[in-house]
Tab-separated table of C-alpha atoms and ligand atoms in Angstrom:
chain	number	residue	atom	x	y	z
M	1	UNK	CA	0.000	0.000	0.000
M	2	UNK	CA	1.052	3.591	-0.997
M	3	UNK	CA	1.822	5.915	1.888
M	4	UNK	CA	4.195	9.022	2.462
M	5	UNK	CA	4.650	11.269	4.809
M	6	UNK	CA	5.013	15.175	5.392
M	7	UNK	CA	6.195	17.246	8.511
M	8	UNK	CA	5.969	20.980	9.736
M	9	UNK	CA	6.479	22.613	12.806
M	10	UNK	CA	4.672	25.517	14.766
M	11	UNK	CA	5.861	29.096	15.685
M	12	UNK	CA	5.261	32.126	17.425
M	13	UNK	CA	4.400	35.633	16.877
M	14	UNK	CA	7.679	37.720	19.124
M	15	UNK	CA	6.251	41.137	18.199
M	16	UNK	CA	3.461	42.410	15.947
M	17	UNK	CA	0.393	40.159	15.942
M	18	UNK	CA	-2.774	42.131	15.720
M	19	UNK	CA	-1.381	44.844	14.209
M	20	UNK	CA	0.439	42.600	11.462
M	21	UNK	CA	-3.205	42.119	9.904
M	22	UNK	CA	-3.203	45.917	9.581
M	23	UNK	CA	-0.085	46.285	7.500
M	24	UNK	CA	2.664	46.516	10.794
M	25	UNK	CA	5.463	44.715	10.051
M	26	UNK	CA	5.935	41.492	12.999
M	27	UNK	CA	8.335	39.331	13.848
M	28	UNK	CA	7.961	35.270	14.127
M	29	UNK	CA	9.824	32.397	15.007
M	30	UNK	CA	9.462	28.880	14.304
M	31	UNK	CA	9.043	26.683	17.033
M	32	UNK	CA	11.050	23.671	16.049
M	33	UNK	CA	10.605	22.055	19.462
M	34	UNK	CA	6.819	21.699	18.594
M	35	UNK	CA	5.631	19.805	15.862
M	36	UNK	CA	3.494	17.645	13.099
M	37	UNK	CA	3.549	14.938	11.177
M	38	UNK	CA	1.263	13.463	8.840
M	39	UNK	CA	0.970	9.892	7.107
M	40	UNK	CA	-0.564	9.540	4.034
M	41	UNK	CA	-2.186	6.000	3.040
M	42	UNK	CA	-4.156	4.380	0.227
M	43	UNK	CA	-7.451	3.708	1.647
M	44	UNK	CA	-10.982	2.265	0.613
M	45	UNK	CA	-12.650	5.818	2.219
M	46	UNK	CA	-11.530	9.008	3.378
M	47	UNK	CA	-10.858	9.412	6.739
M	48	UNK	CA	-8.542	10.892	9.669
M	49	UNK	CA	-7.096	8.764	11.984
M	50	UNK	CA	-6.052	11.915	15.117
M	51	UNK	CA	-5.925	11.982	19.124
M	52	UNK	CA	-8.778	14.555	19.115
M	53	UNK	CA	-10.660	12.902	15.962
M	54	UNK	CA	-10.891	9.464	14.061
M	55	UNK	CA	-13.766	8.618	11.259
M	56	UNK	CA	-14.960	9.952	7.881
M	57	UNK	CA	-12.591	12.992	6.910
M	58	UNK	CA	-16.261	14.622	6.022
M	59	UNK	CA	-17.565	14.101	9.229
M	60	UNK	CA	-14.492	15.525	11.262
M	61	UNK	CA	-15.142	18.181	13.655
M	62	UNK	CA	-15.896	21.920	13.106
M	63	UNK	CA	-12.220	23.332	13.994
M	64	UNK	CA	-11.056	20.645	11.096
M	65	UNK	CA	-13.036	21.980	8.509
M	66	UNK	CA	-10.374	24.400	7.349
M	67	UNK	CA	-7.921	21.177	6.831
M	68	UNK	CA	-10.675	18.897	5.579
M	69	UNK	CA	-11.266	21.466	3.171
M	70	UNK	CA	-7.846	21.751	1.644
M	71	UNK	CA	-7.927	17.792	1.985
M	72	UNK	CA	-10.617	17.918	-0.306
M	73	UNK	CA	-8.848	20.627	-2.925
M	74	UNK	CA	-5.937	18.314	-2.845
M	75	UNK	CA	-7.809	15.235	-3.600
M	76	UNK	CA	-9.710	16.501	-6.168
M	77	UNK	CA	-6.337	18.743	-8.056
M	78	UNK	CA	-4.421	15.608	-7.755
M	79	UNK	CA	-7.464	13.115	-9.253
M	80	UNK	CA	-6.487	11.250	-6.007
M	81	UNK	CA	-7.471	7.844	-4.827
M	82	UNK	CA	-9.253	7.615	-0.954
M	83	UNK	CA	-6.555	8.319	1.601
M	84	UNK	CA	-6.707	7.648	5.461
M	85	UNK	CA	-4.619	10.819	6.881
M	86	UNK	CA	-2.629	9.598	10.397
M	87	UNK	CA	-2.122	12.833	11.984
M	88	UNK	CA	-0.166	13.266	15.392
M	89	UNK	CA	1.272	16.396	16.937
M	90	UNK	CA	3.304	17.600	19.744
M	91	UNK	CA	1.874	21.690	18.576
M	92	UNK	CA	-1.452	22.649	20.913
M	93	UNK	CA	-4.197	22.787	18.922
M	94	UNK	CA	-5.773	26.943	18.885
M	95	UNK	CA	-2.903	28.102	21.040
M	96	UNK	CA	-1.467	30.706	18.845
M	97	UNK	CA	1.284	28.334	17.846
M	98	UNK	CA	0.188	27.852	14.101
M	99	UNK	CA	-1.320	24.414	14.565
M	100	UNK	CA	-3.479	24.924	11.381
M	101	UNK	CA	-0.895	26.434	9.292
M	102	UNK	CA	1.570	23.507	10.317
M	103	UNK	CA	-1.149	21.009	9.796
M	104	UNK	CA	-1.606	22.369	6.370
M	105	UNK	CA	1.877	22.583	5.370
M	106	UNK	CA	2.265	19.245	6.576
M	107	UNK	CA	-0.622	17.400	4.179
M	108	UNK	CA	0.372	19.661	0.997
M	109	UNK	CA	3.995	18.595	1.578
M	110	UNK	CA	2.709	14.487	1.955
M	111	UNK	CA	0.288	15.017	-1.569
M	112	UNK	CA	3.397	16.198	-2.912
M	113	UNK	CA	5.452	13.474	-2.041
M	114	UNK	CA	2.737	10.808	-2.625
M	115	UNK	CA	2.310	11.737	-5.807
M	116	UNK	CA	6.519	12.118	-6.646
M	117	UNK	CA	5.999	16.013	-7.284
M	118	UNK	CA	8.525	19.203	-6.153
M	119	UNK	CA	6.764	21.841	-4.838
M	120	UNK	CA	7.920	25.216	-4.036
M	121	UNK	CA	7.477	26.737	-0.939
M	122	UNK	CA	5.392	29.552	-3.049
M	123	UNK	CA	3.495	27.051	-4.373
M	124	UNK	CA	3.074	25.812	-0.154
M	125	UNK	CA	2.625	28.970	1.263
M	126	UNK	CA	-0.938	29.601	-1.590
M	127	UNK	CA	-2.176	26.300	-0.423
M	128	UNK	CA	-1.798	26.529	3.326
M	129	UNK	CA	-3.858	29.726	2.795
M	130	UNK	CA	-6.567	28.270	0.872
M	131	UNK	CA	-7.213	26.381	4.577
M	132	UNK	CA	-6.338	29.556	6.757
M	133	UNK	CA	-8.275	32.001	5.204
M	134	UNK	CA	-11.358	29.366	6.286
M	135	UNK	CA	-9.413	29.574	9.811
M	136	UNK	CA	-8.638	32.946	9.847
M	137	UNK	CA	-10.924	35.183	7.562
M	138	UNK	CA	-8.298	36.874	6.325
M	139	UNK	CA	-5.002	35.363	7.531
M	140	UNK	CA	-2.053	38.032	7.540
M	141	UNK	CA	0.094	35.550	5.712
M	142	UNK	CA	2.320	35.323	9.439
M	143	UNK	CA	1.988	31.863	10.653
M	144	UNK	CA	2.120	29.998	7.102
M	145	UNK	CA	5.360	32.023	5.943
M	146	UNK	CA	6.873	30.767	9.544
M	147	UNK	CA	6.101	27.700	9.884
M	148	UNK	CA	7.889	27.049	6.304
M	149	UNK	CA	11.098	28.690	7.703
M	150	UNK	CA	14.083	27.628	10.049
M	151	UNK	CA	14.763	31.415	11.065
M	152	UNK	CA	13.369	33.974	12.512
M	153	UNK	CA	11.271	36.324	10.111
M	154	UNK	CA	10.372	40.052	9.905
M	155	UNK	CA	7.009	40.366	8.412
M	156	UNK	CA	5.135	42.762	6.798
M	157	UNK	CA	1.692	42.045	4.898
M	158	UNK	CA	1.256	40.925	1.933
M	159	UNK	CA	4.713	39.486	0.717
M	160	UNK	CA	7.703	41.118	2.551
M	161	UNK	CA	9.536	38.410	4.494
M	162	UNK	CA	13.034	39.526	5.470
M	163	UNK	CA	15.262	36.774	7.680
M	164	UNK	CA	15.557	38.728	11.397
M	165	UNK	CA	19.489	39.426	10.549
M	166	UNK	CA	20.860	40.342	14.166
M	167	UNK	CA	22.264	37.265	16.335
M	168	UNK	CA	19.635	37.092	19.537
M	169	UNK	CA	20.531	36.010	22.910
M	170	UNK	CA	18.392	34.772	25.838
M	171	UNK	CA	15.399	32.542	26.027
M	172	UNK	CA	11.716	32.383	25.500
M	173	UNK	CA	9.405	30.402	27.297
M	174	UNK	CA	6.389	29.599	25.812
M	175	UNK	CA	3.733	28.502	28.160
M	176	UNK	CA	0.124	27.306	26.958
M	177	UNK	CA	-2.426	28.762	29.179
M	178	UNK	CA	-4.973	25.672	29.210
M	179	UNK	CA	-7.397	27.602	27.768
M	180	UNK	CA	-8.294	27.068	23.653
M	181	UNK	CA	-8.305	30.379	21.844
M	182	UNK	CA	-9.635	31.464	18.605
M	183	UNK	CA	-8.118	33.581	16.379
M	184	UNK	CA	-11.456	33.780	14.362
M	185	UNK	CA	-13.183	35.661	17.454
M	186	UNK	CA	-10.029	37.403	18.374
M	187	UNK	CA	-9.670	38.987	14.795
M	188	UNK	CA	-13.332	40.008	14.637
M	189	UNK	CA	-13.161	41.556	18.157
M	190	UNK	CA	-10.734	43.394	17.182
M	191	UNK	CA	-11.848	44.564	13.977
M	192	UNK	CA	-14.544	45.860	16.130
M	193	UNK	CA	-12.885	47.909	18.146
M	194	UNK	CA	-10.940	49.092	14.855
M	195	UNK	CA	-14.152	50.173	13.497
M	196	UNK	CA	-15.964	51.360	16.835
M	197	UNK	CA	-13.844	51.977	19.485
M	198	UNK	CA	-10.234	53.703	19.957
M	199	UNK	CA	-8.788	49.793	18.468
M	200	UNK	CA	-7.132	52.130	16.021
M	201	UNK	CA	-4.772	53.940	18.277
M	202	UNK	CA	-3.851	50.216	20.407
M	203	UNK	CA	-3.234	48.858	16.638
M	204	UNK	CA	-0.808	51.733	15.896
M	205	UNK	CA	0.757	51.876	19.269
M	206	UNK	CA	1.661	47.573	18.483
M	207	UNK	CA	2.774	48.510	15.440
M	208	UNK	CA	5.431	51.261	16.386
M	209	UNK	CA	6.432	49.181	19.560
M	210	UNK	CA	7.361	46.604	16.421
M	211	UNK	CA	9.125	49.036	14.708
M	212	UNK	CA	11.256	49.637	18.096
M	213	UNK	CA	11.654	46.589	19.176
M	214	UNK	CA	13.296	45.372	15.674
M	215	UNK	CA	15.833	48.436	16.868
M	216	UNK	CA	16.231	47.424	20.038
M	217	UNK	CA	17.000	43.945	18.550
M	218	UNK	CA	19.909	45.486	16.738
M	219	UNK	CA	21.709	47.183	19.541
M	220	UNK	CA	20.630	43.880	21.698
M	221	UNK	CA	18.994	46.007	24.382
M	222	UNK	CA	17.777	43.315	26.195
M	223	UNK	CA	15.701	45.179	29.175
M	224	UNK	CA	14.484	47.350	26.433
M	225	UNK	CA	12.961	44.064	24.385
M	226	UNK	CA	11.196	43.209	27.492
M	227	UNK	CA	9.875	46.555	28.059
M	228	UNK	CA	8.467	46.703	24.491
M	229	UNK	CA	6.852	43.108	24.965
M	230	UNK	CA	5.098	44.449	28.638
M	231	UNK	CA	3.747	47.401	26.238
M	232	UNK	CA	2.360	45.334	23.754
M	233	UNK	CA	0.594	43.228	26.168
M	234	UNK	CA	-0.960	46.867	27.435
M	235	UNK	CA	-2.487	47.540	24.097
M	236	UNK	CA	-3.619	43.491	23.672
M	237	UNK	CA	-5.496	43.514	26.789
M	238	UNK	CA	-6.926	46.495	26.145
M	239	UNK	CA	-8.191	45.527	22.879
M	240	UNK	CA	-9.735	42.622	24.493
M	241	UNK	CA	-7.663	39.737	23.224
M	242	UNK	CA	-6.245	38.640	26.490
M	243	UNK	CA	-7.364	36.026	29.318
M	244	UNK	CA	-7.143	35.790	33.255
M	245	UNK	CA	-4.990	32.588	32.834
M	246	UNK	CA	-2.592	34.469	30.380
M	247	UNK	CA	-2.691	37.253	33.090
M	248	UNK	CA	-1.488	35.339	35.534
M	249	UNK	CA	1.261	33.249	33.612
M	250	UNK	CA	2.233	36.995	33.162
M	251	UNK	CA	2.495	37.994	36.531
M	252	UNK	CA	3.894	34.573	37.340
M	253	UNK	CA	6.547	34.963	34.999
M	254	UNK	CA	7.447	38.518	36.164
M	255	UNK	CA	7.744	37.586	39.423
M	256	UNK	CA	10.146	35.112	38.761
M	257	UNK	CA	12.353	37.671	36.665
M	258	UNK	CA	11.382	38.217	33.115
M	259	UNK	CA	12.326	41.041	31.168
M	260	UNK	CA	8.823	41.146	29.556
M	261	UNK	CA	5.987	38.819	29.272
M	262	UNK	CA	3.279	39.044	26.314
M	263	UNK	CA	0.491	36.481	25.226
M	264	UNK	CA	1.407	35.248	21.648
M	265	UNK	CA	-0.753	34.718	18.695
M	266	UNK	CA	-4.855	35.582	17.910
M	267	UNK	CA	-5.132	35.398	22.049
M	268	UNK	CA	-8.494	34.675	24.083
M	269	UNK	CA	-6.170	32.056	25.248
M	270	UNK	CA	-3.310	29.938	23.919
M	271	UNK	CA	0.208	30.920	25.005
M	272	UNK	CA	2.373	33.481	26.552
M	273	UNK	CA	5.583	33.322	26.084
M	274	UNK	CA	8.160	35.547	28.585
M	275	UNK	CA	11.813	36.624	27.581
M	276	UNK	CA	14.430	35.879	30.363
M	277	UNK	CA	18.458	36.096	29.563
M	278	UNK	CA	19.297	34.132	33.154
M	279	UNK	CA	18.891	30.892	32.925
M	280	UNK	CA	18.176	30.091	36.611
M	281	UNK	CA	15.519	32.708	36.722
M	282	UNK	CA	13.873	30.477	33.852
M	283	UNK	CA	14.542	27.667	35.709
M	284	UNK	CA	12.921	28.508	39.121
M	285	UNK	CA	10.066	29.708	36.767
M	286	UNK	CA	9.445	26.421	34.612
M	287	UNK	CA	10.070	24.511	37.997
M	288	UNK	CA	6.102	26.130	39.310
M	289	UNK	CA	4.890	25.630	35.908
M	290	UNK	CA	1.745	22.776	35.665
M	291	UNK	CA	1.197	23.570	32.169
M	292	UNK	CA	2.997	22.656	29.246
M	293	UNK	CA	5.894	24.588	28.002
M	294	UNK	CA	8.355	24.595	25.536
M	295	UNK	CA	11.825	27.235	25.247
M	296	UNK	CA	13.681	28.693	22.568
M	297	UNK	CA	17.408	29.292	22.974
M	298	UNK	CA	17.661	32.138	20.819
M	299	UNK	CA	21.529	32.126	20.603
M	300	UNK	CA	21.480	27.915	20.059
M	301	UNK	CA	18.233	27.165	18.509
M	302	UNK	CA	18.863	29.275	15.124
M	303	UNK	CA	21.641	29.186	12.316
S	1	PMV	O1	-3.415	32.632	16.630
S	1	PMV	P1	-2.420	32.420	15.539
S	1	PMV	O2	-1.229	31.658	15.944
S	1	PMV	O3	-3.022	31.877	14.307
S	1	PMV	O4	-1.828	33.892	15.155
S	1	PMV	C1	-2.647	34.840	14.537
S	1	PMV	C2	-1.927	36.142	14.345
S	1	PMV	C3	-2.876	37.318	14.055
S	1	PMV	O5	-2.044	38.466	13.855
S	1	PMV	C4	-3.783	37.592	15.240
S	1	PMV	C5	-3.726	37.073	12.821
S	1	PMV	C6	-2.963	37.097	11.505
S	1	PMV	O6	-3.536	36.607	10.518
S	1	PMV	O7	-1.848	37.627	11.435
């Protein structure tokens, strides 16, 4: 029987999300440590074989539809015979890690290889969006350009990806909060605010503190990076996109010595992730932790 495989990993948003979906540039990393991996078999009916799901791949639930969608686009541009898709991950599903981007990436990539074909990561990037914009609306572009790199990326919307050129030092934790968000809602409440409130003026404010922090980056001003992220978390929670259980992984983190502590991704839940250069602070904080974690080493992790 005919299989093949196809792997991607997560990331997370540094700097910038939000504001990256109103033309701000952000910066990403890919989070290696967290991944997916999908099997591809010959099968006598379409269907998913997952931890949170197993049955008909028509049938699979609502927060799948996005990927059963592009399932279906790649069965049907590819004339392809039924295929059960094995799908295990060590990524959080709707934590603002880029589960559905890396999902995506990781069927187009085992299509590809099923059916012996190159594909560009162009070519990748236009059909993990054909699944986010059912995710996302109207995805930035962010998570699928990241979670086909090995580097950090500066961001701007529509096309400009520029590798993040200055050497980084320190860590970041990244800390799921339990709670499932949705970058659907968190994008609509938003746009909301955009169109209602004062949103405007928070979305500006992210994107300048961007802007800075991609200077303070340079001179490797490392209090002044954590600054920046305690900022940005300001303007998120006051746009509405934060949650008490990211609040207190914030003040958790703080207390144990971070430079800056942020939530990461759509928000409403999913991750924060907090920027320490000591290691034994981030030790003595990952020691009280209950929930799962993962940490970049920005000076190791990165070519
Ligand atoms: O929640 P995630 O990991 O999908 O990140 C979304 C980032 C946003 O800026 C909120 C949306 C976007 O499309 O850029």
């Amino acid at each position: 029987m005919k299989t093949s495989k196809g792997s991607s990993h997560g990331k997370i948003i540094w700097m910038g999300e939000h504001s990256v979906v109103y033309g701000y540039s952000a910066i990403a990393l890919p989070l290696k440590q967290a991944n997916v991996h999908i099997t591809l078999e010959e099968s006598t009916t379409n269907k998913l074989e997952s931890i949170f799901y197993t049955g008909p791949m028509d049938k699979s639930p609502d927060f799948f539809m996005p990927i059963a969608f592009l399932f279906d686009s790649l069965q049907k541009y590819f004339n392809a015979p039924d295929m059960k898709v094995i799908l295990s991950m060590t990524l959080v599903f709707a934590g603002g890690m880029g589960s559905s981007a890396a999902i995506a990436c990781a069927l187009t990539r085992a299509y590809y290889r099923f059916f012996d074909k190159e594909i560009t990561d162009q070519t990748l990037f236009e059909w993990i969006q054909l699944s986010e914009r059912l995710a996302h609306q109207s995805p930035s572009g962010i998570d699928a350009h990241t979670v086909l790199s090995s580097n950090p990326i500066v961001f701007t919307k529509p096309s400009s990806i520029q590798p993040l050129m200055t050497s980084l030092t320190g860590y970041l934790v990244i800390v799921h909060s339990g709670i499932k968000g949705s970058t659907l809602e968190a994008v609509s409440l938003v746009k909301e605010q955009v169109l209602h409130n004062n949103g405007q003026t928070h979305i500006d404010s992210l994107g300048q503190l961007s802007l800075s922090f991609s200077r303070a980056l340079e001179v490797h001003d490392h209090s002044l990076l954590g600054n920046f992220m305690n900022q940005a978390q300001e303007h998120l929670r006051a746009l509405g996109v934060s949650h008490p259980a990211i609040e207190e992984l914030i003040t958790l983190a703080n207390s144990f010595g971070a430079l800056g502590a942020k939530l990461t991704g759509g928000g409403l839940g999913g991750c924060m992730i907090a920027y320490f250069t000591c290691k034994n602070k981030l030790s003595d904080f990952i020691n009280q932790l209950s929930h799962p974690y993962w940490i970049i080493d920005l000076e190791k992790d990165f070519v």
